[in-house]
Short mmCIF file of C-alpha atoms and ligand atoms in Angstrom, two decimals:
data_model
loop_
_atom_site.label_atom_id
_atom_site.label_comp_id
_atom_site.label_asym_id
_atom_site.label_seq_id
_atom_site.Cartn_x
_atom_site.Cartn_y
_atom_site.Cartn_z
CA UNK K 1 116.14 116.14 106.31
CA UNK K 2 117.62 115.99 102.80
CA UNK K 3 113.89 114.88 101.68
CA UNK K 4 112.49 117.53 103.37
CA UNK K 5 114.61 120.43 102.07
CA UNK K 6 114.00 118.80 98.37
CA UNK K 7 110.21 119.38 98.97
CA UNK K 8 110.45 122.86 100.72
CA UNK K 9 113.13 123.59 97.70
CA UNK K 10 110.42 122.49 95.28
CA UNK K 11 107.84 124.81 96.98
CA UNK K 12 110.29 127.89 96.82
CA UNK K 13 111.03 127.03 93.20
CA UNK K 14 107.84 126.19 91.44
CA UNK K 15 105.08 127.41 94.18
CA UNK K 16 102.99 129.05 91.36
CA UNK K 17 104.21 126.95 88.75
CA UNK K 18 103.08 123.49 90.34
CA UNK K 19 99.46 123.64 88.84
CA UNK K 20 100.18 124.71 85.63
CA UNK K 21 102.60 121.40 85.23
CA UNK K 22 99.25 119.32 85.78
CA UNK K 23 99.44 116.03 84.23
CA UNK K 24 96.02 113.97 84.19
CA UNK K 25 94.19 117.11 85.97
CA UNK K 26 90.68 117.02 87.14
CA UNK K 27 88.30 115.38 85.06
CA UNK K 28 84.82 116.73 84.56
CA UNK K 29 82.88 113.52 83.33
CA UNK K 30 79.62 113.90 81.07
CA UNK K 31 77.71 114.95 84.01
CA UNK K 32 79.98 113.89 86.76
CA UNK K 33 83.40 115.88 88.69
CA UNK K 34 85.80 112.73 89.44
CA UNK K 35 87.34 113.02 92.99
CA UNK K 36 89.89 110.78 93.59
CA UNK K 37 91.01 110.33 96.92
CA UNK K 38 93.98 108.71 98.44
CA UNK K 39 94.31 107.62 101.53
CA UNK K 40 96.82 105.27 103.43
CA UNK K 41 94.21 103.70 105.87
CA UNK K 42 92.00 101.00 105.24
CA UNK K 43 88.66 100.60 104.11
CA UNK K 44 87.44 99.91 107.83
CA UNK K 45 89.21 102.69 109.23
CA UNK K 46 86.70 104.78 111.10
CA UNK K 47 87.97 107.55 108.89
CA UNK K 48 87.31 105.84 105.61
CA UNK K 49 84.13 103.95 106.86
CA UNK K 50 83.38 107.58 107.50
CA UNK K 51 84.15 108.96 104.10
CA UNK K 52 81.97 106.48 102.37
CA UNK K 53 79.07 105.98 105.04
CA UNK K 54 78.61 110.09 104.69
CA UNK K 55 80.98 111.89 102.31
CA UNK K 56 80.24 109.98 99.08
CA UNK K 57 76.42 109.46 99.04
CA UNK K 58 76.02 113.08 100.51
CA UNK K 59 77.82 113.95 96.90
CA UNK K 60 77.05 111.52 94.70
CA UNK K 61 74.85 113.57 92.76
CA UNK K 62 77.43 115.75 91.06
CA UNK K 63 80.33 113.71 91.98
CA UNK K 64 82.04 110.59 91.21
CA UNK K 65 83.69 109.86 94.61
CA UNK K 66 86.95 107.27 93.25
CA UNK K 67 88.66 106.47 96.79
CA UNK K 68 91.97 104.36 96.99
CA UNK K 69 92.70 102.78 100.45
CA UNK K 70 95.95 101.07 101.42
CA UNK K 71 98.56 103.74 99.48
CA UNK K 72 97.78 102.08 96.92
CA UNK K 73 97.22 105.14 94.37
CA UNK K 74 100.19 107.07 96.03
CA UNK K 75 102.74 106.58 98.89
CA UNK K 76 102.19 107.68 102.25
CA UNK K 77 103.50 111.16 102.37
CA UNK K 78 103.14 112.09 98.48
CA UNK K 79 99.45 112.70 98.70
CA UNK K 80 99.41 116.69 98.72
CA UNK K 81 102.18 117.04 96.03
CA UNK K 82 99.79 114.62 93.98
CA UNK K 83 97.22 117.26 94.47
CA UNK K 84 99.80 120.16 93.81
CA UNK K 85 100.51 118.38 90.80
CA UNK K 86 96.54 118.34 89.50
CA UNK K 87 96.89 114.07 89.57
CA UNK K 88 94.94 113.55 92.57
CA UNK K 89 91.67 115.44 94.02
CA UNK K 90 91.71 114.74 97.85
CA UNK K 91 93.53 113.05 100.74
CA UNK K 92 93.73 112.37 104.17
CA UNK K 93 96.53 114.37 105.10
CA UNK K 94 98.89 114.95 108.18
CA UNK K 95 100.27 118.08 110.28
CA UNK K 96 103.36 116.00 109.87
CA UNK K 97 103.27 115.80 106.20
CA UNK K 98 102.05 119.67 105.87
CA UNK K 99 104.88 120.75 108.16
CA UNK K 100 107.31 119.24 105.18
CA UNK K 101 106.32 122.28 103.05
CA UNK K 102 105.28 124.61 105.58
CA UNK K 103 107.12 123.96 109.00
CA UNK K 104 105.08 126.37 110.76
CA UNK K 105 102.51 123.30 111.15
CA UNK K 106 104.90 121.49 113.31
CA UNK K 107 103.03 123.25 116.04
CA UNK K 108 100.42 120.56 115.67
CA UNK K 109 102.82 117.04 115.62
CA UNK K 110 104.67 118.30 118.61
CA UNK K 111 103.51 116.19 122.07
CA UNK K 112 101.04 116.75 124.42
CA UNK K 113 100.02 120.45 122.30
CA UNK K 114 96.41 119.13 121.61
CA UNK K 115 94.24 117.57 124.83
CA UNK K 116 91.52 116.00 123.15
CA UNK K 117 89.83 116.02 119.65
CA UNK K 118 87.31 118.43 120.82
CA UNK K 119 90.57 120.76 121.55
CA UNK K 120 91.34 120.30 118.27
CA UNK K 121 88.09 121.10 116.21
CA UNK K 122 88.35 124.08 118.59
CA UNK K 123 92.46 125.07 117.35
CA UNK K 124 90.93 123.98 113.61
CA UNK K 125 88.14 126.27 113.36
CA UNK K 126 90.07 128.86 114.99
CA UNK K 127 90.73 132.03 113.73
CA UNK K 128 94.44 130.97 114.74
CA UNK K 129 94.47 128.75 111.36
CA UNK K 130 93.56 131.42 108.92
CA UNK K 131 96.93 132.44 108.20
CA UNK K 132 97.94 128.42 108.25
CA UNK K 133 94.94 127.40 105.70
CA UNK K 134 96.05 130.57 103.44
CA UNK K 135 99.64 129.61 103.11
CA UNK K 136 98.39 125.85 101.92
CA UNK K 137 96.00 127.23 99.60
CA UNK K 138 98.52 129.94 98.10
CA UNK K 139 101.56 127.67 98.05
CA UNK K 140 100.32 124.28 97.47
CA UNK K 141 97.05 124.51 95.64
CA UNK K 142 95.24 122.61 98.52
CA UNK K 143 92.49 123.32 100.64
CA UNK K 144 92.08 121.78 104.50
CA UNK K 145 88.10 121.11 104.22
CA UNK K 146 87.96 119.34 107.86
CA UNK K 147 89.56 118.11 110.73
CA UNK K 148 89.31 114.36 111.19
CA UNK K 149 90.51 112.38 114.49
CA UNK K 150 92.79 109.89 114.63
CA UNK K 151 93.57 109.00 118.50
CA UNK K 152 95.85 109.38 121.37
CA UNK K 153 99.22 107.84 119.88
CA UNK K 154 100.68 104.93 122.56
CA UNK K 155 103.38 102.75 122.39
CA UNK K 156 102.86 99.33 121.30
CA UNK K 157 106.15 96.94 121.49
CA UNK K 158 107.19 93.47 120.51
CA UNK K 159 108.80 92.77 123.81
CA UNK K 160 106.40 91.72 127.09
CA UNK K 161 106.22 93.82 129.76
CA UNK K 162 108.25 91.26 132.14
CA UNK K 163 111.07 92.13 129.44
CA UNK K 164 110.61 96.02 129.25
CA UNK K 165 108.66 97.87 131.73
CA UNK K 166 108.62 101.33 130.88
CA UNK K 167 107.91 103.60 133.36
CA UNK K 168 109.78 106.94 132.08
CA UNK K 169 111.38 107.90 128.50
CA UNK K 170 114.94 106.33 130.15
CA UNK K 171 113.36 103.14 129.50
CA UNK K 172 113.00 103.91 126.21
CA UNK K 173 116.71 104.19 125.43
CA UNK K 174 118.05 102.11 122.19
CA UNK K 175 114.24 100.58 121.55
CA UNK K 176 113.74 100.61 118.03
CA UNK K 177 110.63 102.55 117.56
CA UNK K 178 108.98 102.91 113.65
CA UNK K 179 107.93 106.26 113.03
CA UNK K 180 106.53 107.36 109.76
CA UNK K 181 108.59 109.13 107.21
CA UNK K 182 109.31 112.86 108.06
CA UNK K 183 111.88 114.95 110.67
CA UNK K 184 108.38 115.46 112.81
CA UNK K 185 107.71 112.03 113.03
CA UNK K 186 111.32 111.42 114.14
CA UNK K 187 111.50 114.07 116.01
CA UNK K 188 108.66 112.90 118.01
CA UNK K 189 110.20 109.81 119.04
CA UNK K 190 113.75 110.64 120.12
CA UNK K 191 111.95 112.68 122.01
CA UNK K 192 109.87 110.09 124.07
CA UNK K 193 113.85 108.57 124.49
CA UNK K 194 113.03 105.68 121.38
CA UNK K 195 115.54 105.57 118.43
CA UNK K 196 113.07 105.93 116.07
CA UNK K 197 112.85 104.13 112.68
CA UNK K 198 111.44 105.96 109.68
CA UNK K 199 109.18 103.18 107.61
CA UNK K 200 105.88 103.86 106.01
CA UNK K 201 102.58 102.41 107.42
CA UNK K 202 101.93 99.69 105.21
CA UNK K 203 105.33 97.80 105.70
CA UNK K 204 104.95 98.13 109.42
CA UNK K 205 103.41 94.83 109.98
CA UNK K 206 106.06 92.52 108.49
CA UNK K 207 108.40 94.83 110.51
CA UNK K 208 107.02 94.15 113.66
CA UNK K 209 106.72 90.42 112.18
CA UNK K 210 110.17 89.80 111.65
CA UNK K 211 111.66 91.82 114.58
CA UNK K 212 112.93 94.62 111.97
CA UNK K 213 112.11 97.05 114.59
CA UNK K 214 111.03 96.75 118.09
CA UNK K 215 107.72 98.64 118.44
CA UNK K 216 105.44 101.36 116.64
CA UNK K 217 102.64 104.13 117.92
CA UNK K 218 99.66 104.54 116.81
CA UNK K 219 96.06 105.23 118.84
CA UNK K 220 94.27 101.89 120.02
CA UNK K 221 91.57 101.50 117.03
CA UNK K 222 95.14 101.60 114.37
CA UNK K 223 96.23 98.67 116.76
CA UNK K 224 93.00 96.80 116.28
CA UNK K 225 92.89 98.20 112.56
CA UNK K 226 96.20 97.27 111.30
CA UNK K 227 96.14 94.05 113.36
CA UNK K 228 99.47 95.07 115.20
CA UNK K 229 98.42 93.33 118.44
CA UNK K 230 98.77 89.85 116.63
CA UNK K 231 102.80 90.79 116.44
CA UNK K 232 103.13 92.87 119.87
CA UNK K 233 103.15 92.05 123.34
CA UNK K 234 102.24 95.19 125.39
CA UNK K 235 100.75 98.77 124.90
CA UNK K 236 102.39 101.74 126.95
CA UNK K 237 99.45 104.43 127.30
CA UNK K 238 101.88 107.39 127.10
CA UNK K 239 98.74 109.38 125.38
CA UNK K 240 101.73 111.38 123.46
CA UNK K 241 100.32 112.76 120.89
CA UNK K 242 96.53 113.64 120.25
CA UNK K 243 96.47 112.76 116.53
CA UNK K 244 94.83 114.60 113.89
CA UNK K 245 94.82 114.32 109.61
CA UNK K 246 92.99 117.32 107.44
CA UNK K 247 91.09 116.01 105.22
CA UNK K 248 92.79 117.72 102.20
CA UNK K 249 90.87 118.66 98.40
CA UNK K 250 92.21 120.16 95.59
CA UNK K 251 92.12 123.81 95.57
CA UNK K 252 92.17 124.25 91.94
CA UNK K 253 89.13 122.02 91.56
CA UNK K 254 87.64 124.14 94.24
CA UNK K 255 87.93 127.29 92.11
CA UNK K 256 85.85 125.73 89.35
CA UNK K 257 83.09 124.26 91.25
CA UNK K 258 79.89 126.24 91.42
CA UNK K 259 78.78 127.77 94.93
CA UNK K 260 76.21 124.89 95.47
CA UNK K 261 78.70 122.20 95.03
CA UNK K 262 81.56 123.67 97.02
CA UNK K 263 79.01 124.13 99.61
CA UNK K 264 77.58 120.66 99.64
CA UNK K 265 81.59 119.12 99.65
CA UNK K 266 82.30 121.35 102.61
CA UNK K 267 78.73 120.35 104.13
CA UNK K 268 79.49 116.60 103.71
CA UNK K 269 83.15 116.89 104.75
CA UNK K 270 82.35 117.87 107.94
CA UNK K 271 79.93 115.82 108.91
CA UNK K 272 81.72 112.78 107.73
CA UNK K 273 84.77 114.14 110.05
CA UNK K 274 82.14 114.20 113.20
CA UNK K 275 80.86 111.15 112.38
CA UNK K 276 84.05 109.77 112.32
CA UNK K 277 85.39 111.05 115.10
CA UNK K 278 82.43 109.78 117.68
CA UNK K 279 83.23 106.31 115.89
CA UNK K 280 86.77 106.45 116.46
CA UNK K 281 86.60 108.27 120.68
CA UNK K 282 83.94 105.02 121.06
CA UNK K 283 86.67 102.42 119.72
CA UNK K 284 89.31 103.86 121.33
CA UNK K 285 87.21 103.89 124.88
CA UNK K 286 86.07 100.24 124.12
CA UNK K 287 89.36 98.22 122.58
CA UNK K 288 91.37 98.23 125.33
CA UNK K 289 89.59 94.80 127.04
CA UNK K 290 89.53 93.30 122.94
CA UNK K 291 93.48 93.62 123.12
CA UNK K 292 94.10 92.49 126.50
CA UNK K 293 92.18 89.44 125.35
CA UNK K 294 94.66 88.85 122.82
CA UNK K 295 97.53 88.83 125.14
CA UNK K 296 98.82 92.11 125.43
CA UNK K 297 99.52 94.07 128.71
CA UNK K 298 98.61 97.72 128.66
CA UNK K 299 99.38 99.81 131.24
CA UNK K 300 99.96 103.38 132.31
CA UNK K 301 103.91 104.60 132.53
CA UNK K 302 104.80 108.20 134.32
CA UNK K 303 102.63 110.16 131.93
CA UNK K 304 103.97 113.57 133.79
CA UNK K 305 107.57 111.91 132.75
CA UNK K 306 107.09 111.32 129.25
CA UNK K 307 105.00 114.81 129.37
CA UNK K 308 107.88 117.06 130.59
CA UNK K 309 111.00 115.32 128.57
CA UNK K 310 108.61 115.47 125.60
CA UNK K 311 107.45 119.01 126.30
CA UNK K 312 111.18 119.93 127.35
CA UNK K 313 112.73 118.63 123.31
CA UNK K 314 110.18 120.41 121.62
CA UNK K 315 111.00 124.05 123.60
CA UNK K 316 114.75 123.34 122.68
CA UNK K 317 114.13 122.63 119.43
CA UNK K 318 114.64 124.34 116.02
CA UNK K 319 110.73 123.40 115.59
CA UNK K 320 109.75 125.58 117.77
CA UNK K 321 111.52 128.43 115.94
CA UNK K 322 109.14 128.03 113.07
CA UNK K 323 106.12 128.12 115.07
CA UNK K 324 104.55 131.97 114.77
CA UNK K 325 104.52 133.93 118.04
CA UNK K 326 101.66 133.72 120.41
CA UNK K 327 100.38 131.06 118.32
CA UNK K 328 101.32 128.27 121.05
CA UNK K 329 99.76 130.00 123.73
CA UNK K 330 96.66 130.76 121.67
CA UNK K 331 96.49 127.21 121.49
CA UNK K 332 96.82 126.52 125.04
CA UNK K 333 94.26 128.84 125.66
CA UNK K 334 91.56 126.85 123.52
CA UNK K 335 92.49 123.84 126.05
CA UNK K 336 90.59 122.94 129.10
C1 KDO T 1 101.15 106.18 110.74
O1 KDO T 1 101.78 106.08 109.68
O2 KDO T 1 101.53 105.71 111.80
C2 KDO T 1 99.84 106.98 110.71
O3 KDO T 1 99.14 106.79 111.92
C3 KDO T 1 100.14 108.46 110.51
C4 KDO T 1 98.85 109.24 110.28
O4 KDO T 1 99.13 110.59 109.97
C5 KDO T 1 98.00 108.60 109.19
O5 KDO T 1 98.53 108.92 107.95
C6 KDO T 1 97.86 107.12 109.39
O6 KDO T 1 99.10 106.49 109.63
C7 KDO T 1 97.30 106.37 108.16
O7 KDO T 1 96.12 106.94 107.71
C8 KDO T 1 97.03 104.90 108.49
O8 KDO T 1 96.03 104.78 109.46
#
């Protein structure tokens, strides 16, 4: 929380000023605009294979495309401020990490909200998101160019299933579940019933490893990604959240690029966020039988259980508060 406020505080205080303090801004080479990107995934992440299979040759000729995979440029969760900042050009941002500065977005890291990732190029391009894309441009000097997929987030422990079946959220009680970094994230998991762990993605691994915590979420292909299943025992599908990232460009390189360019960035964007996401709906359809051959049970809990506790939390919750009338429902209404 005290994070959060900081970075909301930050907003309030320097909104306007936060371009201006630029450091190391954009760089217009001799012919060439430098985007650097960074990203928290790997380089064989369906969203980064994605990036550079489409996104990078598609703008190659007026752009220098500089991506950074692992966090290795900048920490999970410091990407957009980096951009704020005029250090950084683009990212693969989160709901979760936009709802940090603007907790209106909350709406979208709150359970069983989206239904599939066609639901949520639907909510995206929505008139709905006008008001949400404004407030980021305004405020934070970043622009939401696409919606990318990332998967239906599951439950994948250390413990086999003849240890801890998990049928409903009870089951759940006093497991130590990693969740990234912000009160969304946490959130999130105390309200599946976990006592959830806030660590960032790349030290999740050795966690898992070394027993630090007991399990994580993520969608299948981040299992097969990440390599999790070579330190966990079973996968629970509770399908709990329907996982999204923006891909996220600086708005104040936006501004100076001519009409062509812009249009050939947001051209390329979005196709590299299709491609992507037919990539990543195959994987996630197909890894299933790769993971039970490495050992791992998977298996479907009380969905409906998970669904109404989850669904329950969020209505109680000062989250919802932040959410703009009708907005919820609008969402709904873009659903099957
Ligand atoms: C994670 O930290 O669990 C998460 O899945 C959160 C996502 O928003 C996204 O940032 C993702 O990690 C990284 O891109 C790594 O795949």
């Amino acid at each position: 929380m005290i994070n959060a406020l900081n970075r909301r505080q930050m907003l309030g205080a320097t909104g306007a000023a936060l371009g201006v303090a630029a450091i190391g801004g954009p760089v217009f080479g001799k012919d060439k605009v430098r985007i650097r990107l960074s990203a928290v995934s790997s380089d064989t992440d369906q969203r980064a294979v994605a990036l550079l299979q489409k996104f990078a040759p598609a703008v190659a000729g007026f752009a220098d495309f500089q991506p950074s995979w692992n966090a290795t440029l900048f920490k999970q969760g410091t990407e957009l401020e980096a951009i704020a900042r005029g250090n950084l050009e683009m990212s693969i941002t989160s709901a979760q990490e936009l709802a940090v500065f603007f907790p209106e977005f909350s709406i979208f890291t709150a359970g069983y909200v989206h239904q599939n990732a066609e639901h949520q190029v639907k909510v995206f391009n929505d008139a709905l998101m006008d008001d949400f894309k404004k407030k980021v441009e305004d405020r934070l000097n970043v622009k939401l160019l696409s919606i990318m997929y990332l998967g239906r987030r599951q439950v994948n422990l250390r413990m086999p299933r003849s240890e801890l079946d998990v049928k409903t959220p009870a089951d759940l009680k006093g497991v130590k579940l990693r969740m990234p970094g912000t009160d969304s994230w946490q959130f999130l998991g105390r309200a599946l019933g976990a006592s959830p762990v806030p660590m960032a993605f790349t030290e999740v691994y050795t966690a898992l490893q070394s027993g630090a915590i007991d399990g994580q979420d993520n969608p299948l292909p981040t299992v097969v990604d990440a390599k999790f299943y070579e330190v966990t025992k079973q996968i629970i599908l509770t399908s709990h959240l329907v996982d999204l990232n923006y891909l996220a460009f600086s708005k104040k390189l936006w501004d100076k690029l001519p009409a062509d360019q812009q249009a050939a960035i947001q051209k390329a964007s979005d196709e590299a966020a299709e491609f992507g996401r037919q990539n990543q709906l195959k994987k996630e359809a197909e890894l299933g039988d790769f993971i039970k051959s490495q050992g791992l049970e998977i298996y479907e809990p009380n969905v409906a259980a998970f669904r109404e506790r989850v669904q329950a939390e969020y209505v109680k919750s000062d989250f919802a508060k932040a959410w703009p009338k009708g907005v919820l429902e609008k969402v709904n209404a873009l659903g099957a």
